[in-house]
Amino acid sequence: MDTDRIERVREFNRYYTRHLGVLTDRYLGQDRPLGQARLLFEIGAGSDVRELRERLGLDSGYLSRLLRALTDQKLITVRAHPADRRVRIAELTAAGHAERAELDRRSAAGIAELLDRLTDGQRDQLLDAQARIRRLLRTAALTVEPVPAGDPAARDCLHRYAAELATRFPEGYDPATITAADQVDGTTLLAREDGRPAGCGLWIHLAPRIAEIRHLWVAPPARGLGLGRRLLHALEADAAAHGVSIVRLGTHAALTEAIELYRRGGYRQIAGYSDSVYNQLAFEKTLGQSSQSS
Amino acid sequence: MDTDRIERVREFNRYYTRHLGVLTDRYLGQDRPLGQARLLFEIGAGSDVRELRERLGLDSGYLSRLLRALTDQKLITVRAHPADRRVRIAELTAAGHAERAELDRRSAAGIAELLDRLTDGQRDQLLDAQARIRRLLRTAALTVEPVPAGDPAARDCLHRYAAELATRFPEGYDPATITAADQVDGTTLLAREDGRPAGCGLWIHLAPRIAEIRHLWVAPPARGLGLGRRLLHALEADAAAHGVSIVRLGTHAALTEAIELYRRGGYRQIAGYSDSVYNQLAFEKTLGQSSQSS
DNA sequence: CCACTTCTCTGACCTGTGTCAGAGAATTCT
DNA sequence: AGAATTCTCTGACACAGGTCAGAGAAGTGG
């Protein structure tokens, strides 16, 4: 195995957490237990308790006691949800907002002190390297997996896809155009980032050994990570594994990034094969033996 | 202030610690409290208790109980130091070594899983960016400060400097050449990285308004961080602040990096002014108003 | 109306981490 | 030899974090 690289990453982690992680957390948890401090941040403008429990991954008993401690300190107030009085809503008081701002200021002060010791160019280098690492970690966190055609997360992606097209196409977009679940005789792929849906795509048969790729979409926050290309390749590989040798797809002239993606992916433009009004352009690719997922 | 940059660094810290930091620590502390796991690593080939306490920054009572827990699990043995029976020495048993290797393996497995999801080029990008960040953080952690001429840490640096020259000069180096503490009528500067001495340098008067910079040295682990340049500039600034307008220094032909440093720093070579056998080359710089520390 | 579910809170409990004071053994200083 | 110092261990204590079972209030469905 690649032990040298692994060791270097671990070395970095040790160094980084010791120097920066500690730095910021210590500032945060200076007067106040870390749990309470985090909760103050997480409450923000006001959140219901159930949501907080979910976001912070806490036991209901523990969270309840944390909330109690904060109300005793008059930093938050807790009241019942107007619609469902079982649910309770936590909100920051004026003192809570002040405390939160103070914690925020302190945590930022630690970073400011660090940045102060660097030249302007070095600061930019730092930010640049951090952005690159983050991008790579996010890329590694992305998963692409087949899901049943009716999968709720996938359907949700398709609706967001439709909503986006409606704003991008001058003529709008009719949501009824989306392929119905029972119409998918190929495969639906769903991409996730840390469990949250991040993109989708599906293919269906046009004829024996001929497939059509549809509804390839990447959620805005996941763009720029190469996910479109990855989904496209995965769909091709999956279709090939099901005996498909030719893949077609149609797209709209307004979707310039998509067109670029298909061109780079080895697709060539063909005459229109579809009667969908949105498919202004058509593309085709012959799947060879070399088609691989990645 | 530069709130945007600060916010971006904090964002990165949150993301990174959540994704990678957590990852490794969870693997480490899976079956075993983190304190015990860390102790197992720190003991390594065998260490005396006092040293462990220092390295991990633990209370003697707490450490004692951690050691007890590990001995009860037959992972370590503790015996008295042969020379001083108050001091105790902890050593891993065979089982302890196995356990340590297992923890190590698990922690590495988390990283390996991550790296596996990246292409080879992405892996290199990740390592490269991490190395850059680490370099920048270390640079920011370096401090340069004046110390009394007899400061033990500074004297220690000078001895290490002498030891290094002894190996680098074909003719060796006589430690008696080092400027005595009572001979320093200028300033001694000491560089530290996280408290540990990382380099030194000093200047003395050759004549009114003329100073000589001596014994500029950077500890091997701190090289490549621009510390030599920083020490040199700081010495110049300090001398200028004490009314010095001309700085001279002598060096040995074997010290090519130093010679390069002086050339880049605006020094020009002059005829030898010193009778020291090690000063094969001599340099001089006139300090202008623009001389600044940084 | 009744049974069931959902949501929060309370009390009891556990573990890990950390601090403090002092005892006891070994060593060093005078 | 006796006093002072060094080093480790023990016991007592505190607190944060976290888990579990169950009570009680509020809502939902038949």
Tab-separated table of N, CA, C and O in Angstrom, chain B residues 22 33 58 77 83 106 130 202 214 224 245 256:
chain	number	residue	atom	x	y	z
B	22	VAL	N	-11.736	14.326	12.954
B	22	VAL	CA	-12.647	13.406	13.610
B	22	VAL	C	-12.376	11.983	13.155
B	22	VAL	O	-12.226	11.075	13.960
B	33	PRO	N	-10.121	4.585	25.653
B	33	PRO	CA	-10.130	6.031	25.870
B	33	PRO	C	-8.960	6.688	25.158
B	33	PRO	O	-7.874	6.107	25.056
B	58	LEU	N	0.412	16.175	31.295
B	58	LEU	CA	-0.597	15.614	32.191
B	58	LEU	C	-0.217	15.799	33.648
B	58	LEU	O	0.959	15.890	34.000
B	77	THR	N	4.606	-2.656	31.045
B	77	THR	CA	5.175	-2.960	32.359
B	77	THR	C	5.893	-1.699	32.818
B	77	THR	O	6.388	-0.924	32.006
B	83	ALA	N	19.345	3.610	37.624
B	83	ALA	CA	20.245	4.563	38.280
B	83	ALA	C	19.551	5.317	39.419
B	83	ALA	O	20.155	5.601	40.436
B	106	ARG	N	-5.486	0.953	12.169
B	106	ARG	CA	-6.852	1.461	12.042
B	106	ARG	C	-6.861	2.922	11.653
B	106	ARG	O	-7.644	3.357	10.816
B	130	GLN	N	-1.160	20.306	1.504
B	130	GLN	CA	-0.952	20.137	2.937
B	130	GLN	C	0.449	20.571	3.330
B	130	GLN	O	0.635	21.234	4.355
B	202	LEU	N	23.673	37.349	16.543
B	202	LEU	CA	23.972	38.474	17.429
B	202	LEU	C	24.801	39.502	16.681
B	202	LEU	O	25.374	39.226	15.634
B	214	ARG	N	27.281	38.214	13.876
B	214	ARG	CA	27.994	36.950	14.094
B	214	ARG	C	27.030	35.818	14.405
B	214	ARG	O	25.951	36.019	14.937
B	224	GLY	N	14.416	26.364	5.546
B	224	GLY	CA	13.448	26.410	4.437
B	224	GLY	C	12.228	27.233	4.759
B	224	GLY	O	11.263	27.247	4.010
B	245	SER	N	25.210	52.339	11.400
B	245	SER	CA	24.908	52.640	9.997
B	245	SER	C	25.612	51.699	9.027
B	245	SER	O	25.238	51.610	7.867
B	256	THR	N	27.784	28.066	1.603
B	256	THR	CA	27.263	28.658	0.357
B	256	THR	C	25.879	29.268	0.534
B	256	THR	O	25.588	30.323	-0.020
